[in-house]
Coordinates of C-alpha atoms in Angstrom, one line a residue:
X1 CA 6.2 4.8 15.7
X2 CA 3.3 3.4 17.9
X3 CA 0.5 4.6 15.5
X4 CA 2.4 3.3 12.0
X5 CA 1.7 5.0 8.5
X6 CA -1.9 6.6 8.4
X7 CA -3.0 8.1 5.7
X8 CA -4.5 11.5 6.1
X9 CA -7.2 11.5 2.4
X10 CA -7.7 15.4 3.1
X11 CA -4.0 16.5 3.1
X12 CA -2.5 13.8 1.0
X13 CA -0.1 13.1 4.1
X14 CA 1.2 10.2 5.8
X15 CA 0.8 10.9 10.0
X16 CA 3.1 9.3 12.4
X17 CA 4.3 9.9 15.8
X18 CA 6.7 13.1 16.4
X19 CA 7.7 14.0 19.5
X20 CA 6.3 12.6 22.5
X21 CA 2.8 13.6 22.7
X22 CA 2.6 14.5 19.0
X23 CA 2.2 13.9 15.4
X24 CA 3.3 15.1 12.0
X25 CA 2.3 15.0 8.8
X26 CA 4.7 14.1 6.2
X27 CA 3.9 14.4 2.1
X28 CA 6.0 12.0 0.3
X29 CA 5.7 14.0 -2.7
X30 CA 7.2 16.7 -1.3
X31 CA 9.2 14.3 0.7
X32 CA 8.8 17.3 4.2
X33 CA 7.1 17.6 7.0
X34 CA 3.8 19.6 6.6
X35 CA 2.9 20.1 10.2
X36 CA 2.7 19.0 13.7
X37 CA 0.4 18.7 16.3
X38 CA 0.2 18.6 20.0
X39 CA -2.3 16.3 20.9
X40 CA -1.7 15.7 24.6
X41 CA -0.5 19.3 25.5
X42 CA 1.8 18.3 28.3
X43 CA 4.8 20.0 29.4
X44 CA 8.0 17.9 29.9
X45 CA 9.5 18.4 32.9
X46 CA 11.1 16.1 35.3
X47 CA 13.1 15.4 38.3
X48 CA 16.8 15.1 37.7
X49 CA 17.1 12.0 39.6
X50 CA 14.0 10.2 38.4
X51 CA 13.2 10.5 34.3
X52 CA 9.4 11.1 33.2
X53 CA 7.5 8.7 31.9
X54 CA 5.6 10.4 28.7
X55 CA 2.4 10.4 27.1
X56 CA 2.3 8.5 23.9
X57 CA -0.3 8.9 21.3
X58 CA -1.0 4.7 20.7
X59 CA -3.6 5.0 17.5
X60 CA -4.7 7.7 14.9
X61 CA -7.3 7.6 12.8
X62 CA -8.9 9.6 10.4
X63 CA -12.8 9.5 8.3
X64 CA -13.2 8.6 5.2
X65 CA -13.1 12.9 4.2
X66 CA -10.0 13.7 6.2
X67 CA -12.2 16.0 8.6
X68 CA -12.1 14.4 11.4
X69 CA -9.1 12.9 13.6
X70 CA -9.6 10.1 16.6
X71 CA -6.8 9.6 19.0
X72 CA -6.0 7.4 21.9
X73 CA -3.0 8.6 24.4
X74 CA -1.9 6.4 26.9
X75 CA 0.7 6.3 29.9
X76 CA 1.7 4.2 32.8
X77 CA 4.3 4.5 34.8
X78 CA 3.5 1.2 36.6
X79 CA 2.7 2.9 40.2
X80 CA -0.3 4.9 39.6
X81 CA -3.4 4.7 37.8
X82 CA -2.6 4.2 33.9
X83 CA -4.1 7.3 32.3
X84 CA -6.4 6.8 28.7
X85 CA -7.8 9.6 26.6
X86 CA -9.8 8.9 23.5
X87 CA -10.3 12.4 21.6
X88 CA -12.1 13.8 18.8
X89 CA -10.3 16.5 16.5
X90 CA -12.5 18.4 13.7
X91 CA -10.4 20.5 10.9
X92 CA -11.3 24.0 10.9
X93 CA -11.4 25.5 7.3
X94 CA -11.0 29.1 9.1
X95 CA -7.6 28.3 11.0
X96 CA -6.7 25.6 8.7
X97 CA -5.7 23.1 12.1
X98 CA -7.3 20.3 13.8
X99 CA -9.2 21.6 17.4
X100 CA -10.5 19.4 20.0
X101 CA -14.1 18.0 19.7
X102 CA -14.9 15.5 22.2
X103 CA -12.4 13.8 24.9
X104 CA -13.2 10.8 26.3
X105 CA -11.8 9.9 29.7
X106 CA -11.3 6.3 30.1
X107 CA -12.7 5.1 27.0
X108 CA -12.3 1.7 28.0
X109 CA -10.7 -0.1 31.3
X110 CA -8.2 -1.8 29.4
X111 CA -5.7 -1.2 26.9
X112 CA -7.0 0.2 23.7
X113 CA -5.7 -2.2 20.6
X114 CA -7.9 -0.7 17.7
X115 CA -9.0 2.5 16.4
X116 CA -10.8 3.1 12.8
X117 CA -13.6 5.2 11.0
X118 CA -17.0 4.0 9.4
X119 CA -16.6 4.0 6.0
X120 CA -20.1 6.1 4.5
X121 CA -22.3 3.6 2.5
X122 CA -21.8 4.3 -1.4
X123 CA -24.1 6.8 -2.9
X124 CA -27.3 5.3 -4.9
X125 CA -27.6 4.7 -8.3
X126 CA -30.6 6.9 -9.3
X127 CA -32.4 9.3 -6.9
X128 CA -35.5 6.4 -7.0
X129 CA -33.5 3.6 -6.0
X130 CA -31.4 3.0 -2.7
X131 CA -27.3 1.2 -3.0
X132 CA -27.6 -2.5 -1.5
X133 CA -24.4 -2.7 1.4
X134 CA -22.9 -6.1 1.8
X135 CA -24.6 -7.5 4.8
X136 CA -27.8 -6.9 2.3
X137 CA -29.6 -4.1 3.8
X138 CA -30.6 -0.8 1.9
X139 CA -28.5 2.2 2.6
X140 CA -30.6 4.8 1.0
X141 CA -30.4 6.8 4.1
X142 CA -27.2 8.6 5.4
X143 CA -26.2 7.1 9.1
X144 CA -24.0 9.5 11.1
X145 CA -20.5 9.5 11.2
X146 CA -19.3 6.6 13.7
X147 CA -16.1 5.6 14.9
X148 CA -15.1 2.3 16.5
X149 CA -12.6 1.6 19.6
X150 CA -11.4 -1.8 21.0
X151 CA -9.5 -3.1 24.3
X152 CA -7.9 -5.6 26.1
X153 CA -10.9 -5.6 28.7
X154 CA -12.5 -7.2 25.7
X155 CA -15.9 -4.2 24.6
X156 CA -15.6 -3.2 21.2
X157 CA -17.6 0.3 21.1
X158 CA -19.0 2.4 18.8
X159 CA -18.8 5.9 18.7
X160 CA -21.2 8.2 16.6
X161 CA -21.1 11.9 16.1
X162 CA -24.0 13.9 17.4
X163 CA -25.2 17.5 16.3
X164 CA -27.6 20.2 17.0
X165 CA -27.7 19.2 20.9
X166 CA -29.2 22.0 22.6
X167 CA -27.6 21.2 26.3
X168 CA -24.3 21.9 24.3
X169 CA -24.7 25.0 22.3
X170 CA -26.0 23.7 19.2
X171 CA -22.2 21.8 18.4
X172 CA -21.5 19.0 17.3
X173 CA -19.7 16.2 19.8
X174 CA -19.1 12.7 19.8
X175 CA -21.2 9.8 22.2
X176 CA -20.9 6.1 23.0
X177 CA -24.0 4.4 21.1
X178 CA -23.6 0.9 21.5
X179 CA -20.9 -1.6 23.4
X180 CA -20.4 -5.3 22.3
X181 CA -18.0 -8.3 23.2
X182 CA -17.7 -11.7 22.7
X183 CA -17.1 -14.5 25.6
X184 CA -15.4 -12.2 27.1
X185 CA -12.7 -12.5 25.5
X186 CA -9.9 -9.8 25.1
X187 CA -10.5 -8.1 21.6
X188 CA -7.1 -7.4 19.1
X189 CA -8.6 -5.8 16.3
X190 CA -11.4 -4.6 14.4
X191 CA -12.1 -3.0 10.9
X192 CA -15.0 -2.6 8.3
X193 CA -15.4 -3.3 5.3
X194 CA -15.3 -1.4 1.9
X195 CA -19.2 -0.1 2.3
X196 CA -19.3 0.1 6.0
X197 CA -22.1 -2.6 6.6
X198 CA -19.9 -4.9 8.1
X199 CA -17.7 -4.7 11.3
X200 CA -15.1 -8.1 11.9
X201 CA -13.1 -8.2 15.3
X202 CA -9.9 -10.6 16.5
X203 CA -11.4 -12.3 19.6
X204 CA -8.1 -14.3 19.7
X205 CA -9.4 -17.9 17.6
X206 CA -12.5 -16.5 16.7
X207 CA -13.1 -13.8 13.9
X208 CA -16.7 -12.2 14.5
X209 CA -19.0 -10.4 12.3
X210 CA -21.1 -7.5 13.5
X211 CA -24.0 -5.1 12.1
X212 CA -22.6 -2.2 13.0
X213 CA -26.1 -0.4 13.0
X214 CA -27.5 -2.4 15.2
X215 CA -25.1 -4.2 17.0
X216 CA -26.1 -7.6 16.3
X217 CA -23.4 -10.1 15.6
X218 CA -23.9 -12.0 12.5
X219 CA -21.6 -14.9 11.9
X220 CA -18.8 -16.5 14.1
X221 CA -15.2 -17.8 12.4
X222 CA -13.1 -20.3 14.0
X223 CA -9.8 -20.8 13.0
X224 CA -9.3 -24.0 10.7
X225 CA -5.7 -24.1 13.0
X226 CA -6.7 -24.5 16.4
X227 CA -3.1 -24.1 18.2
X228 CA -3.2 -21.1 16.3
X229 CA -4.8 -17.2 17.0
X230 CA -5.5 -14.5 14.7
X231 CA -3.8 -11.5 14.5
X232 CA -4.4 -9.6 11.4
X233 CA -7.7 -9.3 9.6
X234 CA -8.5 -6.8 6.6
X235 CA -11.7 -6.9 3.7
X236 CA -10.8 -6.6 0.0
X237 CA -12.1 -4.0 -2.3
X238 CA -13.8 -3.9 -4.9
X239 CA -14.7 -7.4 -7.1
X240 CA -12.9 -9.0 -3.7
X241 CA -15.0 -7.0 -1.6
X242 CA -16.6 -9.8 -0.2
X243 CA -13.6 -11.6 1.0
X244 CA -12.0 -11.2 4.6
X245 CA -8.2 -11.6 4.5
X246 CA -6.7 -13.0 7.7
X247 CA -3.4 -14.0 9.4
X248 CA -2.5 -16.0 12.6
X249 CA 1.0 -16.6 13.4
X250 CA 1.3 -19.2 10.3
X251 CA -1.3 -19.2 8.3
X252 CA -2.3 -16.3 5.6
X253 CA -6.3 -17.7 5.2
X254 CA -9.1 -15.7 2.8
X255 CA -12.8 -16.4 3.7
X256 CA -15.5 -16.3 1.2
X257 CA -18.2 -14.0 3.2
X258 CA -20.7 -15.3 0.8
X259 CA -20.1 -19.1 1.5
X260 CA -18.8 -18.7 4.7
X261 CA -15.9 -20.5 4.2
X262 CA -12.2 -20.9 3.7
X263 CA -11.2 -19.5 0.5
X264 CA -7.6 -20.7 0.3
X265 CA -4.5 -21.2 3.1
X266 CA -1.4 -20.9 2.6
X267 CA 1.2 -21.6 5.3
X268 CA 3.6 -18.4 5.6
X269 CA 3.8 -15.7 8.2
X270 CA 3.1 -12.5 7.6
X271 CA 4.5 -9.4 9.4
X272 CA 2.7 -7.0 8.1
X273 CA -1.2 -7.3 6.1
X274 CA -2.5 -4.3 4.3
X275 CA -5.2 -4.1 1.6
X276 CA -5.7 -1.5 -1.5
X277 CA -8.8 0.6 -0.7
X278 CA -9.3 1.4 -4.7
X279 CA -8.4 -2.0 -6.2
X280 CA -8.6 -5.7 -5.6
X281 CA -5.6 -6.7 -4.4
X282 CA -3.9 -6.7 -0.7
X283 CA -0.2 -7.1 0.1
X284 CA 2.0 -9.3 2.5
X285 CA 5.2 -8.7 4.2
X286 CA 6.9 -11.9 4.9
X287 CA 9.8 -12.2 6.7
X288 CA 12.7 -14.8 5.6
X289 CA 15.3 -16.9 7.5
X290 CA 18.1 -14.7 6.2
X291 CA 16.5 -11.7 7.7
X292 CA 15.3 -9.9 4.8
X293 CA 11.6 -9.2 3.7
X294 CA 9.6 -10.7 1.1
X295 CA 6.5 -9.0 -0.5
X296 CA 3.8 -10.5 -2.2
X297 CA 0.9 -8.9 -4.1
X298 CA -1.9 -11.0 -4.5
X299 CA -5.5 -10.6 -5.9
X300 CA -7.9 -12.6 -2.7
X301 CA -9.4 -14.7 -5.2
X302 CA -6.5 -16.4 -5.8
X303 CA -3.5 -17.8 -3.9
X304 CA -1.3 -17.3 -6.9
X305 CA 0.5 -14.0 -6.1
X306 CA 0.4 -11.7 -8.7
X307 CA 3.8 -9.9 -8.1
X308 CA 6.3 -11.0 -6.0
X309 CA 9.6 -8.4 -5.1
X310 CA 11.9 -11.3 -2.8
X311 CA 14.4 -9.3 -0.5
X312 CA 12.6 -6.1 -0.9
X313 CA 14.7 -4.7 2.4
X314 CA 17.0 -6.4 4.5
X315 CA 15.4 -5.5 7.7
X316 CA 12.3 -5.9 9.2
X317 CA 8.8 -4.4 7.9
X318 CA 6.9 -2.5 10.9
X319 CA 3.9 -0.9 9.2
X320 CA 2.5 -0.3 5.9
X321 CA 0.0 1.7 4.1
X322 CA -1.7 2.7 0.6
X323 CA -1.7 6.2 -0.8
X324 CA -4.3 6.8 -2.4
X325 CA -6.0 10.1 -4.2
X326 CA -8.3 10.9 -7.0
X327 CA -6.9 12.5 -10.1
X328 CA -8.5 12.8 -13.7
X329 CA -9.5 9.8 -15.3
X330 CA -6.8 9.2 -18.5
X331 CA -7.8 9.8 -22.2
X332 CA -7.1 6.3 -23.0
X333 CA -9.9 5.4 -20.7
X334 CA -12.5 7.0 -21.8
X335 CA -11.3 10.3 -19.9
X336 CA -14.1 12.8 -19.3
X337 CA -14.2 11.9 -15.1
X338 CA -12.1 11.0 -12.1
X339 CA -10.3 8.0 -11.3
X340 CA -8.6 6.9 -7.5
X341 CA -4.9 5.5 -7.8
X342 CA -3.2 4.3 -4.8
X343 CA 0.4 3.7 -4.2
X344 CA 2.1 1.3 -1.5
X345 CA 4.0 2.2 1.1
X346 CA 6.1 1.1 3.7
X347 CA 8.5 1.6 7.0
X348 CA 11.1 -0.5 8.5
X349 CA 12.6 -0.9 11.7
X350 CA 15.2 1.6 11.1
X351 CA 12.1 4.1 10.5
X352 CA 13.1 4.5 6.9
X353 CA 10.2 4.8 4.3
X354 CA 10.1 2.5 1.1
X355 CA 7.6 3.3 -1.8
X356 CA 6.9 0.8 -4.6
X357 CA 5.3 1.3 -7.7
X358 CA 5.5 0.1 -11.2
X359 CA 6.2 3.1 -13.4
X360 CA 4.7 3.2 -16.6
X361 CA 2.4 0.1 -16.2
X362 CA -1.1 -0.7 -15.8
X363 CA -0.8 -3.7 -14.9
X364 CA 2.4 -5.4 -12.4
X365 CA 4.9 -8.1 -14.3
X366 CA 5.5 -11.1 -12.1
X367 CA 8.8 -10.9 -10.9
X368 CA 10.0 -14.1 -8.9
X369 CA 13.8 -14.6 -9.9
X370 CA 16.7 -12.5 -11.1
X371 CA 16.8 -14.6 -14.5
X372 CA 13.9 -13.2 -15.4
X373 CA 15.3 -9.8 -15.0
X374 CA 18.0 -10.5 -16.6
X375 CA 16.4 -11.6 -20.4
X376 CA 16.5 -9.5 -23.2
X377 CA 19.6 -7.7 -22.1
X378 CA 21.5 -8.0 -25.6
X379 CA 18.0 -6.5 -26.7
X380 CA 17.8 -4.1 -24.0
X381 CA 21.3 -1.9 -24.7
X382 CA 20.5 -2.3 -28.0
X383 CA 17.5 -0.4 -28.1
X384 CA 18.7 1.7 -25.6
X385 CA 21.7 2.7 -28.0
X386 CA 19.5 3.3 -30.8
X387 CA 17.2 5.9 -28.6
X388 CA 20.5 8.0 -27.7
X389 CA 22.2 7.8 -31.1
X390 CA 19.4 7.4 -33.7
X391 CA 18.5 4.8 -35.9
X392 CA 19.4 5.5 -39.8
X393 CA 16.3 4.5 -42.0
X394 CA 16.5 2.0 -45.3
X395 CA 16.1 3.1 -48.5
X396 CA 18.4 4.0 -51.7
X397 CA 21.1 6.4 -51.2
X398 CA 23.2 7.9 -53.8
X399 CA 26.8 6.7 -53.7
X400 CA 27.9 10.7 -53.5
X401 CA 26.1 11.7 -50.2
X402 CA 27.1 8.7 -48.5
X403 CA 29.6 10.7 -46.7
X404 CA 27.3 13.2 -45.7
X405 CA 24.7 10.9 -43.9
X406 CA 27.4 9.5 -42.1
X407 CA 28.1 12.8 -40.5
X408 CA 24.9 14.5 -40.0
X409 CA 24.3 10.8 -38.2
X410 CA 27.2 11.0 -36.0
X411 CA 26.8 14.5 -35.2
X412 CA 22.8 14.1 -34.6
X413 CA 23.7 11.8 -32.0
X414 CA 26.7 13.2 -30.5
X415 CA 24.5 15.9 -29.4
X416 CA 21.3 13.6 -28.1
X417 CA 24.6 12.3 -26.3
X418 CA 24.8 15.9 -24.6
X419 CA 20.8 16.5 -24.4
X420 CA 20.9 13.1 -22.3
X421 CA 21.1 13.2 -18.4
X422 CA 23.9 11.3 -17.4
X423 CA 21.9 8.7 -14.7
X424 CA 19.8 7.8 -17.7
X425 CA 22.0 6.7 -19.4
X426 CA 22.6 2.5 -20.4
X427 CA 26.3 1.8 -19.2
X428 CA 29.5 1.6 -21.2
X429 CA 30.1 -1.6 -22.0
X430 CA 27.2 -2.1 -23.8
X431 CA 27.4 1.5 -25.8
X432 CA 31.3 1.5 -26.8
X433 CA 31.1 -1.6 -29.3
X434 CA 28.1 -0.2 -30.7
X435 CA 29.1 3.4 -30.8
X436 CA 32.5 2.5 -32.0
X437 CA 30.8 0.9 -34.6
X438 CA 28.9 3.1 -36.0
X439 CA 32.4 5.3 -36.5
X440 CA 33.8 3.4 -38.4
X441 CA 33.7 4.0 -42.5
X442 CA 31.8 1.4 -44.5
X443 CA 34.0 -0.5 -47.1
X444 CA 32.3 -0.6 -49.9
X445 CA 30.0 3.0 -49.8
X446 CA 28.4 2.0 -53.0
X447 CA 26.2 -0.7 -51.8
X448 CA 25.2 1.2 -48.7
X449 CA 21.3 -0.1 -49.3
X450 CA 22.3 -3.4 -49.5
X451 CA 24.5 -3.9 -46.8
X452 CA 21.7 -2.0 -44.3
X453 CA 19.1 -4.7 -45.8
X454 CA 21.8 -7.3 -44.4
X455 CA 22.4 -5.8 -41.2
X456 CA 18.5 -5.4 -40.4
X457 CA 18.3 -8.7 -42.0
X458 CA 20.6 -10.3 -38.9
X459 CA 19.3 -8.0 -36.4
X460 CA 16.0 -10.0 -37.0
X461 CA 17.5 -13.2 -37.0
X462 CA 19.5 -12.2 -34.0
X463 CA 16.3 -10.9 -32.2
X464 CA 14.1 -14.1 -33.5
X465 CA 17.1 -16.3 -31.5
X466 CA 16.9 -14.0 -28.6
X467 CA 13.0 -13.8 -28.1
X468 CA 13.3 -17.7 -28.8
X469 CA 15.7 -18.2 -26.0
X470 CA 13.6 -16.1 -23.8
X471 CA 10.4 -18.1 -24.4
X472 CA 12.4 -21.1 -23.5
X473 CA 13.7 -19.9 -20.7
X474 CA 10.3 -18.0 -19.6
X475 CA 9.1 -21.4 -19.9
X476 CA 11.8 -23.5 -18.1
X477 CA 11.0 -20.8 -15.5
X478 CA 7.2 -21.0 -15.2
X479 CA 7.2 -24.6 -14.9
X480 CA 9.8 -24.5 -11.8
X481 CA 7.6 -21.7 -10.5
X482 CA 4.2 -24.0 -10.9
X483 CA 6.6 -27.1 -9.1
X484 CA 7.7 -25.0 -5.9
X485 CA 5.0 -22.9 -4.0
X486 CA 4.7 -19.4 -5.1
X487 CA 5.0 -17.9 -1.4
X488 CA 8.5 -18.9 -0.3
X489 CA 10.2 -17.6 2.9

């Protein structure tokens, strides 16, 4: 899995590697494999005494549309000259597949380490005034679709789509425009941020900041731990559009673009860094001593994490993306409109895929200790006992038909009992008392009103000294979480 998740906007698809030489598109909703395709076109066949070394596809990439697909295939089989392909696919509407565009052979001298898509700059406001990118130029204009590549032989280069060439038939292909590097310095990384104005690349300790219109390089960041190297750099969206998230192999550091400075730090190391593209928030994959995975959810305005899941898997975390798609805006929002969700994904070692997600909630609950998901649970099966079997309601009943509410209860929620799937339901210890209970004939039939006004009476009481014990303890808890840091390995 050299190319990791990469999520294809057009197809709603994650793409990984298949076999050697291709890739396939898997839709986790459907949780199947789409399609497949052959990007190197190779035919494997080999000597029976000497086994072939393969073409791999090392990096996939697709625009921000989901028309267009950038790939870089690589092989060497450490005698001749390592082979490197960077190619162009465009999807077809007609044939509904991906054809060759543009193939690029060598696209650099070294090992390729990068590949991603200009974002487009966001539409303007009005049709008499232009959208203002971050790096604070206008973008009323459309640029052309560009691409950027980087290597180990240290030239990050931009790639921008050309039509209407007349040498070639009228058809659209892909050119080199522009080729920049830094010291000379092998280069790890690069991405852009949310609008596209702004292009950062890993030059080992430095983080560098380019226009990628013109190729002029803007600001220079050291690392604030010199023994230290980056490896990992991502922008935030939206209100944290402005910050650049990084790693080295300690350190998780957020820079202020507007100040130019460090943010926060915070000493842990990350495995894997990924950012939402629809909301402001980014997420962290830390590895802990006992070999499981910790993730953290954090807003990069703060360093306090906003949800925290400790032993999310028990192996190692080897890629990770967001899913994201627009869907109609909801009614209680003001409806009338379109809104882009995203959900987080990720693969471990093993090459098993994890989603998380917070069903039913707008907003994440901090989770950092099993007490805290262990309050309320009295509460909890109670409620849950009372949405299978009913809940009788207060009021005067006549001493005669006593007999008769008692059974149309029971039988009301013996058949919710039936109408309920069976994973759903709360376990047995907590319904038997409770359902046993309710069985049982009341003593005194005549003053059924009164002893119901009892029994909600203590319920109350009971649920006062349970919310009351879960304040203290939510307390207790939030103070030991404010005394110990909130990223722990």
């Amino acid at each position: 899995m050299r190319t990791g998740l990469v999520w294809d906007p057009r197809s709603l698809s994650f793409v990984t590697n298949s076999n050697s030489g291709s890739l396939q598109w898997y839709r986790p909703d459907l949780d199947q494999v789409t399609c497949q395709l052959d990007v190197t076109g190779l035919n494997y066949v080999s000597r029976r005494d000497e086994p072939l070394v393969l073409m791999t596809v090392e990096h996939a990439a697709f625009s921000s549309d989901g028309h267009w697909l950038a790939t870089i295939e690589w092989r060497d089989d450490g005698k001749t000259t390592p082979e490197l392909r960077l190619k162009f696919w465009q999807f077809t509407a007609s044939s509904q597949e991906f054809e060759l565009n543009t193939c690029v052979e060598p696209p650099h001298n070294g090992k390729v380490t990068s590949l991603s898509f200009q974002p487009p700059p966001p539409p303007p406001r009005n049709s008499l005034s232009s959208s203002t990118s971050l790096a604070g130029k206008s973008t009323g204009s459309a640029p052309p679709l560009a691409a950027v590549s980087t290597s180990e032989d240290g030239n990050v280069k931009t790639w921008v789509l050309l039509g209407g060439a007349e040498e070639r038939g009228g058809d659209a292909s892909w050119a080199c425009r522009s080729v920049a590097y830094y010291q000379c310095l092998p280069c790890r990384g690069a991405c852009f941020s949310r609008d596209g104005s702004l292009l950062a690349t890993n030059f080992k300790k430095c983080l560098t900041l380019w226009d990628p219109y013109t190729c002029e390089l803007r600001k220079v960041f050291s690392s604030p731990f010199p023994p230290e190297t980056f490896s990992q750099h991502t922008f935030g969206s939206k209100t944290s559009s402005h910050y650049l998230i990084s790693t080295t192999d300690r350190h998780l550091i957020v820079w202020d673009l507007l100040r130019c400075s460090v943010l926060w730090s915070v000493a842990v190391d990350v495995a894997v860094l990924v950012a939402d593209p629809v909301a402001p928030m980014a997420a962290a994959f830390v590895p802990s001593k006992q070999g499981t995975t910790h993730l953290y959810v954090f807003d990069p305005s703060s360093p306090a994490p906003v949800n925290v899941w400790e032993s999310v898997c028990s192996e190692p975390v080897t890629s990770a993306a967001y899913a994201h798609a627009t869907s109609p805006a909801r009614e209680s929002r003001g409806g009338g409109g379109e809104e882009r969700t995203s959900k987080l994904y990720f693969q471990t070692s093993s090459q098993v895929l994890y989603q998380v997600s917070n069903e039913g909630e707008d907003h994440p609950v901090i989770n950092t200790a099993k007490v805290v998901m262990q309050k309320g649970r009295e509460e909890q099966s109670r409620q849950a006992f009372f949405e299978v079997f009913g809940k009788a309601t207060k009021g005067a009943v006549e001493p005669n038909t006593a007999s008769s509410v008692n059974h149309s209860v029971r039988l009301r929620g013996k058949l919710k009992v039936w109408d309920t799937a069976p994973h759903a339901l709360p376990p047995l210890t907590s319904l038997a008392p409770l359902f046993l209970g309710s069985l049982l004939p009341s003593k005194r039939p005549g003053s059924r009103g009164e002893m119901e006004d009892l029994e909600s009476d203590g319920e109350e009481e009971e649920r006062d000294s349970v919310e009351g014990e879960d304040s203290d303890s939510g307390a207790q808890e939030r103070d030991s979480h404010r005394r110990r840091s909130p990223w722990v390995q």
